[in-house]
Short mmCIF file of N, CA, C and O in Angstrom, two decimals:
data_model
loop_
_atom_site.label_atom_id
_atom_site.label_comp_id
_atom_site.label_asym_id
_atom_site.label_seq_id
_atom_site.Cartn_x
_atom_site.Cartn_y
_atom_site.Cartn_z
N MET U 534 -11.14 11.80 6.21
CA MET U 534 -10.90 12.63 5.00
C MET U 534 -9.37 12.74 4.76
O MET U 534 -8.64 12.96 5.73
N LEU U 535 -8.96 12.73 3.57
CA LEU U 535 -7.55 12.89 3.24
C LEU U 535 -7.12 14.32 3.41
O LEU U 535 -7.91 15.23 3.25
N ARG U 536 -5.85 14.47 3.69
CA ARG U 536 -5.24 15.82 3.73
C ARG U 536 -5.49 16.50 2.39
O ARG U 536 -5.49 15.87 1.37
N GLU U 537 -5.75 17.76 2.44
CA GLU U 537 -6.06 18.53 1.20
C GLU U 537 -4.87 18.48 0.28
O GLU U 537 -3.76 18.82 0.60
N HIS U 538 -5.12 17.99 -0.96
CA HIS U 538 -4.05 17.97 -1.99
C HIS U 538 -4.74 17.74 -3.30
O HIS U 538 -5.67 16.95 -3.37
N ALA U 539 -4.33 18.40 -4.32
CA ALA U 539 -5.01 18.31 -5.64
C ALA U 539 -5.01 16.92 -6.20
O ALA U 539 -5.99 16.58 -6.88
N ASP U 540 -4.11 15.99 -5.85
CA ASP U 540 -4.02 14.72 -6.43
C ASP U 540 -4.55 13.58 -5.56
O ASP U 540 -4.47 12.43 -5.95
N THR U 541 -5.02 13.95 -4.35
CA THR U 541 -5.51 12.87 -3.45
C THR U 541 -6.60 12.03 -3.96
O THR U 541 -6.69 10.85 -3.68
N GLU U 542 -7.47 12.63 -4.79
CA GLU U 542 -8.58 11.82 -5.29
C GLU U 542 -8.11 10.66 -6.19
O GLU U 542 -8.82 9.71 -6.39
N LEU U 543 -6.91 10.80 -6.77
CA LEU U 543 -6.34 9.77 -7.60
C LEU U 543 -5.83 8.58 -6.76
O LEU U 543 -5.81 7.42 -7.17
N LEU U 544 -5.39 8.91 -5.52
CA LEU U 544 -4.78 7.93 -4.67
C LEU U 544 -5.83 7.28 -3.73
O LEU U 544 -5.63 6.16 -3.38
N ALA U 545 -6.87 8.02 -3.38
CA ALA U 545 -7.78 7.59 -2.37
C ALA U 545 -8.36 6.18 -2.58
O ALA U 545 -8.35 5.34 -1.68
N PRO U 546 -8.87 5.82 -3.76
CA PRO U 546 -9.45 4.45 -3.90
C PRO U 546 -8.49 3.33 -3.63
O PRO U 546 -8.80 2.37 -2.96
N GLY U 547 -7.26 3.41 -4.09
CA GLY U 547 -6.29 2.41 -3.84
C GLY U 547 -5.85 2.32 -2.40
O GLY U 547 -5.74 1.24 -1.83
N LEU U 548 -5.68 3.45 -1.79
CA LEU U 548 -5.34 3.48 -0.39
C LEU U 548 -6.45 2.96 0.49
O LEU U 548 -6.22 2.21 1.45
N GLU U 549 -7.68 3.28 0.16
CA GLU U 549 -8.85 2.80 0.91
C GLU U 549 -8.87 1.27 0.85
O GLU U 549 -9.12 0.57 1.79
N ALA U 550 -8.64 0.70 -0.42
CA ALA U 550 -8.67 -0.73 -0.59
C ALA U 550 -7.61 -1.41 0.22
O ALA U 550 -7.84 -2.45 0.79
N GLU U 551 -6.41 -0.82 0.22
CA GLU U 551 -5.29 -1.38 1.01
C GLU U 551 -5.63 -1.40 2.47
O GLU U 551 -5.40 -2.39 3.18
N PHE U 552 -6.15 -0.29 2.99
CA PHE U 552 -6.51 -0.25 4.40
C PHE U 552 -7.61 -1.24 4.76
O PHE U 552 -7.50 -1.90 5.78
N ALA U 553 -8.57 -1.41 3.88
CA ALA U 553 -9.65 -2.36 4.15
C ALA U 553 -9.06 -3.78 4.23
O ALA U 553 -9.58 -4.58 5.06
N ALA U 554 -8.00 -4.07 3.49
CA ALA U 554 -7.39 -5.39 3.58
C ALA U 554 -6.73 -5.61 4.96
O ALA U 554 -6.72 -6.71 5.46
N MET U 555 -6.29 -4.52 5.56
CA MET U 555 -5.64 -4.62 6.86
C MET U 555 -6.64 -4.64 8.00
O MET U 555 -6.41 -5.20 9.04
N ASP U 556 -7.74 -3.98 7.80
CA ASP U 556 -8.77 -3.78 8.79
C ASP U 556 -9.81 -4.87 8.70
O ASP U 556 -10.93 -4.62 8.32
N GLY U 557 -9.39 -6.10 9.04
CA GLY U 557 -10.25 -7.21 8.89
C GLY U 557 -11.60 -7.18 9.61
O GLY U 557 -12.57 -7.73 9.12
N ASP U 558 -11.65 -6.45 10.75
CA ASP U 558 -12.87 -6.36 11.47
C ASP U 558 -13.61 -5.09 11.20
O ASP U 558 -14.69 -4.82 11.81
N ASP U 559 -13.16 -4.31 10.21
CA ASP U 559 -13.84 -3.13 9.78
C ASP U 559 -14.20 -2.10 10.81
O ASP U 559 -15.17 -1.46 10.81
N ASP U 560 -13.26 -1.95 11.80
CA ASP U 560 -13.44 -1.00 12.84
C ASP U 560 -12.71 0.34 12.68
O ASP U 560 -12.75 1.20 13.50
N GLY U 561 -12.08 0.47 11.50
CA GLY U 561 -11.35 1.70 11.20
C GLY U 561 -9.99 1.79 11.80
O GLY U 561 -9.34 2.86 11.73
N ILE U 562 -9.52 0.71 12.36
CA ILE U 562 -8.23 0.67 12.99
C ILE U 562 -7.52 -0.64 12.60
O ILE U 562 -8.06 -1.69 12.61
N ALA U 563 -6.25 -0.47 12.19
CA ALA U 563 -5.43 -1.66 11.90
C ALA U 563 -4.46 -1.86 13.10
O ALA U 563 -3.74 -0.96 13.49
N THR U 564 -4.55 -3.02 13.69
CA THR U 564 -3.61 -3.31 14.77
C THR U 564 -2.24 -3.55 14.18
O THR U 564 -2.07 -3.69 13.00
N VAL U 565 -1.25 -3.59 15.04
CA VAL U 565 0.14 -3.85 14.63
C VAL U 565 0.18 -5.14 13.82
O VAL U 565 0.75 -5.19 12.75
N GLY U 566 -0.46 -6.18 14.35
CA GLY U 566 -0.43 -7.45 13.69
C GLY U 566 -1.12 -7.42 12.32
O GLY U 566 -0.51 -7.91 11.35
N GLN U 567 -2.29 -6.82 12.21
CA GLN U 567 -2.99 -6.74 10.97
C GLN U 567 -2.17 -5.99 9.90
O GLN U 567 -2.00 -6.43 8.78
N PHE U 568 -1.61 -4.89 10.34
CA PHE U 568 -0.83 -4.08 9.40
C PHE U 568 0.43 -4.75 8.94
O PHE U 568 0.64 -4.80 7.72
N GLU U 569 1.20 -5.31 9.84
CA GLU U 569 2.45 -5.95 9.47
C GLU U 569 2.23 -7.21 8.63
O GLU U 569 2.99 -7.46 7.63
N VAL U 570 1.25 -7.99 8.92
CA VAL U 570 0.91 -9.23 8.16
C VAL U 570 0.58 -8.87 6.75
O VAL U 570 1.07 -9.49 5.72
N VAL U 571 -0.21 -7.86 6.53
CA VAL U 571 -0.64 -7.47 5.17
C VAL U 571 0.57 -6.92 4.38
O VAL U 571 0.74 -7.23 3.24
N LEU U 572 1.33 -6.08 5.02
CA LEU U 572 2.49 -5.51 4.29
C LEU U 572 3.50 -6.60 3.91
O LEU U 572 4.07 -6.54 2.82
N VAL U 573 3.72 -7.60 4.78
CA VAL U 573 4.58 -8.67 4.45
C VAL U 573 4.00 -9.47 3.27
O VAL U 573 4.70 -9.85 2.33
N ALA U 574 2.66 -9.66 3.26
CA ALA U 574 1.99 -10.37 2.16
C ALA U 574 2.15 -9.53 0.84
O ALA U 574 2.20 -10.10 -0.23
N PHE U 575 2.23 -8.20 0.99
CA PHE U 575 2.50 -7.33 -0.20
C PHE U 575 3.90 -7.39 -0.69
O PHE U 575 4.24 -6.78 -1.71
N GLY U 576 4.81 -8.08 0.07
CA GLY U 576 6.15 -8.21 -0.38
C GLY U 576 7.23 -7.51 0.47
O GLY U 576 8.44 -7.63 0.14
N LEU U 577 6.84 -6.79 1.49
CA LEU U 577 7.86 -6.12 2.33
C LEU U 577 8.44 -7.14 3.25
O LEU U 577 7.84 -8.12 3.63
N GLU U 578 9.69 -6.92 3.62
CA GLU U 578 10.32 -7.71 4.68
C GLU U 578 9.70 -7.30 6.01
O GLU U 578 9.20 -6.22 6.14
N ALA U 579 9.77 -8.19 6.97
CA ALA U 579 9.15 -7.90 8.31
C ALA U 579 9.71 -6.61 8.92
O ALA U 579 8.93 -5.87 9.45
N GLU U 580 11.03 -6.37 8.80
CA GLU U 580 11.57 -5.18 9.34
C GLU U 580 11.08 -3.90 8.64
O GLU U 580 10.81 -2.90 9.23
N GLU U 581 10.91 -4.01 7.30
CA GLU U 581 10.39 -2.87 6.55
C GLU U 581 8.94 -2.60 6.95
O GLU U 581 8.54 -1.44 7.03
N ALA U 582 8.16 -3.61 7.22
CA ALA U 582 6.81 -3.44 7.64
C ALA U 582 6.79 -2.77 9.02
O ALA U 582 5.93 -1.90 9.29
N ARG U 583 7.69 -3.12 9.93
CA ARG U 583 7.73 -2.48 11.20
C ARG U 583 8.09 -1.03 11.11
O ARG U 583 7.53 -0.17 11.79
N VAL U 584 9.03 -0.72 10.24
CA VAL U 584 9.43 0.68 10.03
C VAL U 584 8.22 1.51 9.47
O VAL U 584 7.94 2.61 9.92
N ALA U 585 7.52 0.92 8.47
CA ALA U 585 6.38 1.57 7.84
C ALA U 585 5.30 1.86 8.91
O ALA U 585 4.70 2.91 9.03
N ARG U 586 5.05 0.84 9.77
CA ARG U 586 4.06 1.02 10.81
C ARG U 586 4.47 2.17 11.76
O ARG U 586 3.65 3.01 12.10
N ALA U 587 5.71 2.21 12.12
CA ALA U 587 6.19 3.32 13.00
C ALA U 587 6.01 4.65 12.37
O ALA U 587 5.64 5.63 13.05
N LEU U 588 6.21 4.71 11.09
CA LEU U 588 6.10 6.03 10.40
C LEU U 588 4.62 6.45 10.29
O LEU U 588 4.33 7.65 10.31
N LEU U 589 3.77 5.45 10.03
CA LEU U 589 2.38 5.79 9.81
C LEU U 589 1.61 6.01 11.13
O LEU U 589 0.58 6.63 11.11
N ASP U 590 2.04 5.49 12.20
CA ASP U 590 1.41 5.57 13.48
C ASP U 590 1.67 6.96 14.06
O ASP U 590 2.50 7.17 14.92
N ALA U 591 0.98 7.96 13.59
CA ALA U 591 1.28 9.36 13.86
C ALA U 591 1.22 9.67 15.36
O ALA U 591 2.01 10.49 15.86
N ASP U 592 0.31 9.11 16.09
CA ASP U 592 0.21 9.44 17.52
C ASP U 592 0.91 8.40 18.46
O ASP U 592 0.91 8.57 19.65
N GLY U 593 1.57 7.45 17.82
CA GLY U 593 2.42 6.51 18.61
C GLY U 593 1.66 5.58 19.57
O GLY U 593 2.26 5.04 20.45
N ASP U 594 0.40 5.34 19.26
CA ASP U 594 -0.40 4.49 20.17
C ASP U 594 -0.35 3.00 19.80
O ASP U 594 -0.99 2.17 20.44
N GLY U 595 0.43 2.65 18.78
CA GLY U 595 0.51 1.26 18.38
C GLY U 595 -0.62 0.82 17.48
O GLY U 595 -0.65 -0.39 17.15
N LEU U 596 -1.46 1.68 17.04
CA LEU U 596 -2.55 1.42 16.12
C LEU U 596 -2.47 2.35 14.94
O LEU U 596 -2.07 3.49 15.10
N ILE U 597 -2.92 1.89 13.79
CA ILE U 597 -2.99 2.73 12.63
C ILE U 597 -4.46 2.94 12.24
O ILE U 597 -5.17 2.02 11.91
N THR U 598 -4.93 4.20 12.41
CA THR U 598 -6.29 4.46 12.04
C THR U 598 -6.37 4.67 10.51
O THR U 598 -5.34 4.91 9.86
N ARG U 599 -7.55 4.65 9.98
CA ARG U 599 -7.80 4.91 8.57
C ARG U 599 -7.19 6.28 8.17
O ARG U 599 -6.50 6.41 7.20
N ARG U 600 -7.47 7.26 9.02
CA ARG U 600 -6.92 8.67 8.75
C ARG U 600 -5.42 8.67 8.72
O ARG U 600 -4.79 9.22 7.86
N GLU U 601 -4.76 8.00 9.73
CA GLU U 601 -3.32 7.94 9.75
C GLU U 601 -2.76 7.29 8.51
O GLU U 601 -1.81 7.75 7.95
N TYR U 602 -3.41 6.23 8.07
CA TYR U 602 -2.92 5.53 6.93
C TYR U 602 -3.03 6.31 5.70
O TYR U 602 -2.07 6.48 4.92
N LEU U 603 -4.18 6.90 5.47
CA LEU U 603 -4.44 7.71 4.26
C LEU U 603 -3.52 8.94 4.23
O LEU U 603 -2.90 9.27 3.22
N ASN U 604 -3.50 9.69 5.36
CA ASN U 604 -2.70 10.87 5.38
C ASN U 604 -1.21 10.56 5.31
O ASN U 604 -0.43 11.25 4.62
N GLY U 605 -0.76 9.49 5.95
CA GLY U 605 0.69 9.16 5.95
C GLY U 605 1.13 8.82 4.53
O GLY U 605 2.17 9.25 4.09
N TRP U 606 0.38 7.91 3.83
CA TRP U 606 0.76 7.56 2.46
C TRP U 606 0.65 8.73 1.51
O TRP U 606 1.47 8.94 0.60
N THR U 607 -0.36 9.57 1.71
CA THR U 607 -0.51 10.73 0.83
C THR U 607 0.64 11.69 1.00
O THR U 607 1.19 12.17 0.01
N GLU U 608 1.06 11.84 2.18
CA GLU U 608 2.20 12.77 2.50
C GLU U 608 3.47 12.12 1.90
O GLU U 608 4.29 12.81 1.29
N PHE U 609 3.67 10.80 2.08
CA PHE U 609 4.82 10.18 1.56
C PHE U 609 4.95 10.27 0.05
O PHE U 609 5.97 10.52 -0.51
N LEU U 610 3.78 10.05 -0.59
CA LEU U 610 3.80 10.00 -2.07
C LEU U 610 3.73 11.38 -2.69
O LEU U 610 4.30 11.59 -3.81
N LEU U 611 3.04 12.30 -2.09
CA LEU U 611 2.84 13.58 -2.72
C LEU U 611 3.33 14.76 -1.93
O LEU U 611 3.42 15.91 -2.45
N GLY U 612 3.77 14.54 -0.74
CA GLY U 612 4.07 15.67 0.22
C GLY U 612 5.27 16.44 -0.15
O GLY U 612 6.25 15.92 -0.68
N GLU U 613 5.21 17.72 0.13
CA GLU U 613 6.34 18.60 -0.13
C GLU U 613 7.44 18.48 0.93
O GLU U 613 8.64 18.58 0.60
N ALA U 614 7.05 18.19 2.16
CA ALA U 614 8.05 18.12 3.28
C ALA U 614 9.09 17.08 3.02
O ALA U 614 10.27 17.27 3.25
N ALA U 615 8.66 15.93 2.52
CA ALA U 615 9.60 14.83 2.22
C ALA U 615 10.04 14.71 0.80
O ALA U 615 10.67 13.78 0.37
N GLY U 616 9.67 15.73 -0.04
CA GLY U 616 10.09 15.69 -1.41
C GLY U 616 9.12 14.92 -2.27
O GLY U 616 9.27 14.83 -3.42
N GLY U 617 8.08 14.36 -1.62
CA GLY U 617 7.07 13.64 -2.36
C GLY U 617 7.57 12.63 -3.36
O GLY U 617 8.13 13.00 -4.42
N LEU U 618 7.52 11.39 -3.08
CA LEU U 618 8.01 10.32 -3.97
C LEU U 618 7.52 10.48 -5.36
O LEU U 618 8.25 10.42 -6.34
N LEU U 619 6.23 10.69 -5.50
CA LEU U 619 5.60 10.85 -6.87
C LEU U 619 5.53 12.26 -7.35
O LEU U 619 5.47 12.48 -8.55
N GLY U 620 5.44 13.20 -6.39
CA GLY U 620 5.19 14.59 -6.82
C GLY U 620 3.78 14.69 -7.48
O GLY U 620 3.01 13.76 -7.31
N PRO U 621 3.44 15.77 -8.06
CA PRO U 621 2.13 15.84 -8.66
C PRO U 621 1.88 14.79 -9.71
O PRO U 621 2.79 14.50 -10.50
N VAL U 622 0.72 14.14 -9.70
CA VAL U 622 0.45 13.09 -10.66
C VAL U 622 -0.54 13.53 -11.70
O VAL U 622 -1.19 12.70 -12.27
N ASN U 623 -0.63 14.81 -11.96
CA ASN U 623 -1.55 15.32 -13.01
C ASN U 623 -1.16 14.84 -14.38
O ASN U 623 -0.03 14.77 -14.73
#
């Protein structure tokens, strides 16, 4: 489940689809390799993909769970702590 936020329902379908592309074996976990390969395919440089992985890997175990991915992007795009890239999208 996504972190509580009024606009998360607008982001959830796209974020779920992105995560599904990374989670090739559908186990709810994106390995370092799965995550970085997909982000590079989306146009990020390899170093940018590594930085993104480090930021989204909330518990530092080297894996990105579906929850970490959804919560991390929701916080980045809408969160108050980081100034929210998008802010409210109402």
